[in-house]
Short mmCIF file of C-alpha atoms in Angstrom, two decimals:
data_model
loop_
_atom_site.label_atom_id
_atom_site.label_comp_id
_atom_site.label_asym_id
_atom_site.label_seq_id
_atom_site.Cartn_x
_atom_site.Cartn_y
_atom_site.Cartn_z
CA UNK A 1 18.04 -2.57 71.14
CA UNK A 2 19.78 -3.28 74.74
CA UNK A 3 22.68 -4.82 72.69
CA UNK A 4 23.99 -1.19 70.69
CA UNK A 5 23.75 -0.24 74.79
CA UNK A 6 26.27 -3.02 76.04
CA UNK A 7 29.79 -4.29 75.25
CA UNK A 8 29.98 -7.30 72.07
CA UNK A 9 32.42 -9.26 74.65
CA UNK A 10 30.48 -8.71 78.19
CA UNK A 11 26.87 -7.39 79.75
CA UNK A 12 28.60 -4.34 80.73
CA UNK A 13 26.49 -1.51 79.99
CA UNK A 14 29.05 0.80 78.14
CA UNK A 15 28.87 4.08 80.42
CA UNK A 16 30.43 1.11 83.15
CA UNK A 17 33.23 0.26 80.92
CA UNK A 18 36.72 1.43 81.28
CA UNK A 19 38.35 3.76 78.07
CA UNK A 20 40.43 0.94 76.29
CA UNK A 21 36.91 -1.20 76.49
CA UNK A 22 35.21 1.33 74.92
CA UNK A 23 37.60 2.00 72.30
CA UNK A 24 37.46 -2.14 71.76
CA UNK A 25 33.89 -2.55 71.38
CA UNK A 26 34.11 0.88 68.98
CA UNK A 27 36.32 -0.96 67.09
CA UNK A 28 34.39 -3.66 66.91
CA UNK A 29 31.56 -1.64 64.89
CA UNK A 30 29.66 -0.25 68.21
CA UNK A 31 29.12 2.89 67.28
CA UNK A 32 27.26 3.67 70.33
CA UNK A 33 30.94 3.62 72.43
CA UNK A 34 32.21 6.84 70.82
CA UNK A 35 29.28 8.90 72.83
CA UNK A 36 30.59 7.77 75.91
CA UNK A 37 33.92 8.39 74.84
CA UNK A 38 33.09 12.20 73.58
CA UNK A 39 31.05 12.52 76.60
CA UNK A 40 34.23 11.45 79.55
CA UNK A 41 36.34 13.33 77.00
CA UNK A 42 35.32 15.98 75.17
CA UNK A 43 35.64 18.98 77.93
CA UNK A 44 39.30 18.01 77.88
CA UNK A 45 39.70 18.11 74.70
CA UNK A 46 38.11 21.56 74.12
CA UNK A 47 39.55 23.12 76.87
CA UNK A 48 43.31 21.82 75.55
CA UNK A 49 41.57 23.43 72.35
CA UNK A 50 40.55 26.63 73.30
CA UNK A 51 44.04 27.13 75.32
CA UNK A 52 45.97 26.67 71.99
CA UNK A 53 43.97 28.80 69.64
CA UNK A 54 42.12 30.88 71.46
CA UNK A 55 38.80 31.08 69.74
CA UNK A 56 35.99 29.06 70.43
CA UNK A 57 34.65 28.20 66.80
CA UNK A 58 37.93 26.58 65.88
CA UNK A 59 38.18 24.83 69.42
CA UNK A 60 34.83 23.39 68.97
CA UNK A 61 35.68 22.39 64.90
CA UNK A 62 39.06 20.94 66.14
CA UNK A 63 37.14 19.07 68.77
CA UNK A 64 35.07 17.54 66.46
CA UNK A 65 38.08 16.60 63.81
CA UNK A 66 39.78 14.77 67.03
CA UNK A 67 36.68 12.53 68.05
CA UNK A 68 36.12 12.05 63.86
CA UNK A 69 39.90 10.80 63.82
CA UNK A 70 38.93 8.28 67.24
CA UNK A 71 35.96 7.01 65.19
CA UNK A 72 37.95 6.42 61.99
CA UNK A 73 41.07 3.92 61.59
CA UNK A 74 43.63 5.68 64.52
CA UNK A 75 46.41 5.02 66.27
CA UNK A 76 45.87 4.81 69.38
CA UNK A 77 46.86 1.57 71.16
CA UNK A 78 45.28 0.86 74.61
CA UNK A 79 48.17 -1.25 75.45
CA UNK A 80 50.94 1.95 75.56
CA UNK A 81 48.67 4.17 77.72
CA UNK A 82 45.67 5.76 78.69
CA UNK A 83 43.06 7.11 75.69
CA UNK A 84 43.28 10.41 78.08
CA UNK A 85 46.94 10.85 77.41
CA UNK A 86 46.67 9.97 73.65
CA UNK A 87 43.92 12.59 73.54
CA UNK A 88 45.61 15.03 74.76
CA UNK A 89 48.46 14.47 72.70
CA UNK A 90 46.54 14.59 69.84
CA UNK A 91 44.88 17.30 70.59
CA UNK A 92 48.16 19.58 71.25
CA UNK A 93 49.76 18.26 68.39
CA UNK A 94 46.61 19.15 65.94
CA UNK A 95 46.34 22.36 67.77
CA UNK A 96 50.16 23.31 66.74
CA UNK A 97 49.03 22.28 63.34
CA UNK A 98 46.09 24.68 62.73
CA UNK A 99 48.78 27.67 64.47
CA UNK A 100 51.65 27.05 62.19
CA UNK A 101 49.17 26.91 59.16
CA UNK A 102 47.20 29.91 60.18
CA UNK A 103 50.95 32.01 61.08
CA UNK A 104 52.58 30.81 57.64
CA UNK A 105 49.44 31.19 55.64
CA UNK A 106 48.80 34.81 57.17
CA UNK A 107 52.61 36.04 56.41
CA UNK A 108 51.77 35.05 52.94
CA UNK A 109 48.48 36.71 52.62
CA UNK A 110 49.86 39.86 54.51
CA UNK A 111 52.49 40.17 51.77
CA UNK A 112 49.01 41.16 49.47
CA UNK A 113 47.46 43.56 51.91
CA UNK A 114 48.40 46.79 50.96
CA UNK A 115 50.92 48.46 53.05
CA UNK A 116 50.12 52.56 52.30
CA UNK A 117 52.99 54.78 52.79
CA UNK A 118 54.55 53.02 55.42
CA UNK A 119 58.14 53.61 53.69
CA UNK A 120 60.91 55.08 55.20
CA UNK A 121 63.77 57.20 54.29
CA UNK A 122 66.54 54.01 55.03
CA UNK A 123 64.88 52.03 52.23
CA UNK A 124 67.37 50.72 49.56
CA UNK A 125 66.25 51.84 46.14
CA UNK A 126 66.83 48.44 45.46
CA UNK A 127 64.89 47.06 48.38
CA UNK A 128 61.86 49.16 47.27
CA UNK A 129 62.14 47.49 44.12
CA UNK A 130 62.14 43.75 45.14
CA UNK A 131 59.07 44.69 47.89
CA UNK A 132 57.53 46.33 44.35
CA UNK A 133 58.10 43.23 42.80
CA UNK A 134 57.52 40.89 45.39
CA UNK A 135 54.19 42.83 45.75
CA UNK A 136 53.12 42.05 42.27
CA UNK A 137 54.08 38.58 42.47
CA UNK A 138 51.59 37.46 45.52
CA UNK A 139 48.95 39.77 43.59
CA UNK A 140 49.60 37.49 40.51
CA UNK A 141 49.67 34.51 42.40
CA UNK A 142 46.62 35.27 43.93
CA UNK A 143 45.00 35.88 40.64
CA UNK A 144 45.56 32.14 39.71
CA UNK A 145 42.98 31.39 42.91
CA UNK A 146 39.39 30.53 41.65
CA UNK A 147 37.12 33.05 43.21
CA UNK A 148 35.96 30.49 45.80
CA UNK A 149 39.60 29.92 47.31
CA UNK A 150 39.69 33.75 47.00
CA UNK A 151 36.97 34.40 48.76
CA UNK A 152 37.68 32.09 51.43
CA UNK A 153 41.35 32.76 52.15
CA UNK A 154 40.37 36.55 52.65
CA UNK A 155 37.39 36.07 54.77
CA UNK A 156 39.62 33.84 56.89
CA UNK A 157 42.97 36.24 57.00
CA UNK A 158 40.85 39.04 56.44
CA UNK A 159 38.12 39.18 58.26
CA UNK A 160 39.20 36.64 60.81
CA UNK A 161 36.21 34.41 60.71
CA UNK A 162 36.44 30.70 61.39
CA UNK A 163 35.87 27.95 58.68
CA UNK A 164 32.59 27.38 60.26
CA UNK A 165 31.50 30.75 60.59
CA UNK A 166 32.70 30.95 56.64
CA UNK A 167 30.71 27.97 56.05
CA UNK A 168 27.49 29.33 57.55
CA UNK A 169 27.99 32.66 55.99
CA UNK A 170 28.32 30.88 52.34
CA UNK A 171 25.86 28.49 53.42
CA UNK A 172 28.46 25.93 52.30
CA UNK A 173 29.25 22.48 53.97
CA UNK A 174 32.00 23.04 56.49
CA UNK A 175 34.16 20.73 54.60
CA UNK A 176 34.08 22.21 51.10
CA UNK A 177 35.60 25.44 52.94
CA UNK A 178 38.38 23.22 54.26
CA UNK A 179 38.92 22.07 50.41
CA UNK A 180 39.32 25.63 49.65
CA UNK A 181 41.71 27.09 51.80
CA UNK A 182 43.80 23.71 51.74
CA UNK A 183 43.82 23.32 48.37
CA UNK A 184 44.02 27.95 47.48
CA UNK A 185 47.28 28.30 50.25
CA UNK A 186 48.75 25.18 48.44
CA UNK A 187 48.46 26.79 44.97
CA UNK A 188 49.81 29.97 46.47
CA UNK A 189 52.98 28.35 48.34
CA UNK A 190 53.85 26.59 44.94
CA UNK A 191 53.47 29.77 43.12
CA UNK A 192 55.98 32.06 45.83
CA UNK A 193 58.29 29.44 46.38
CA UNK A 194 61.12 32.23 45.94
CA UNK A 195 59.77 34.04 48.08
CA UNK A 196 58.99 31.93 51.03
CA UNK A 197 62.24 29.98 50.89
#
């Protein structure tokens, strides 16, 4: 049992070892070295997180997706720098991700919200008729969602609830949600091409 508690190469407990030693003996099949890892690292992480996107659900799910990508096959290469650094790079870089995807996928769901009679007088005739059919083209487009990425996208862009908080509300694996909305904004992109060019 002492040995998942200790280094493959040394008698170094773990919690003693430096960062690129831990991320070794993880590599090496040592599961136990990611703990340590999450535990040095994971209030930096969150923190860099929260700062980004400003909600704590996603922070915490995009904390988790960073220490899932260190446990998997990454790229991180203890000879270039410190696993702090790459860390935080990741994490900024994922956390500019998620923003871009929420901000594009938003401006294309808003385009479906209904607008009420927010016209005004300086409106082309011929601009009211492209936002007319521009209108029913994201409703059509929408239409071609199964329910489930329907249901999904809205309660996201909607009613502003995290994946996880849709997940726990559907009482559906956080993951399938993900599916979803991936695979529901990707169907409506194709579909509004003209429109999003």
């Amino acid at each position: 049992m002492m040995h998942s508690e200790r280094s493959g190469s040394s008698d170094t407990p773990l919690s003693s070892q430096t960062d690129a030693e831990l991320f070794l003996a993880l590599r090496n099949g040592q599961n136990a070295a990611l703990g340590v890892i999450y535990d040095r690292h994971a209030g930096l992480v969150y923190g860099l997180a929260l700062n980004a996107l400003k909600n704590s659900q996603e922070a915490e799910d995009l904390t988790q997706d960073i220490f899932l990508t260190l446990a998997r096959r990454c790229s991180y290469d203890p000879k270039r720098g410190t696993l702090r650094t790459y860390l935080t790079i990741l994490t900024r870089s994922r956390a500019i991700d998620r923003l871009r995807s929420r901000t594009s996928a938003r401006e294309l769901l808003n385009r479906w919200r209904p607008t009420g009679q927010l016209e005004t007088a300086s409106n082309a005739p011929l601009e009211h008729v492209f936002q007319h059919e521009q209108s029913q083209e994201v409703k059509t487009a929408l239409a071609q969602l199964s329910n489930d990425q329907q249901q999904v996208l809205k309660m996201a862009y909607y009613d502003g609830l995290s994946q996880s908080e849709i997940a726990e509300r559907l009482k559906i694996p956080l993951g399938m949600v993900k599916a979803r909305a991936r695979r529901g904004l990707l169907k409506l992109r194709q579909s509004l091409t003209r429109f999003t060019k």
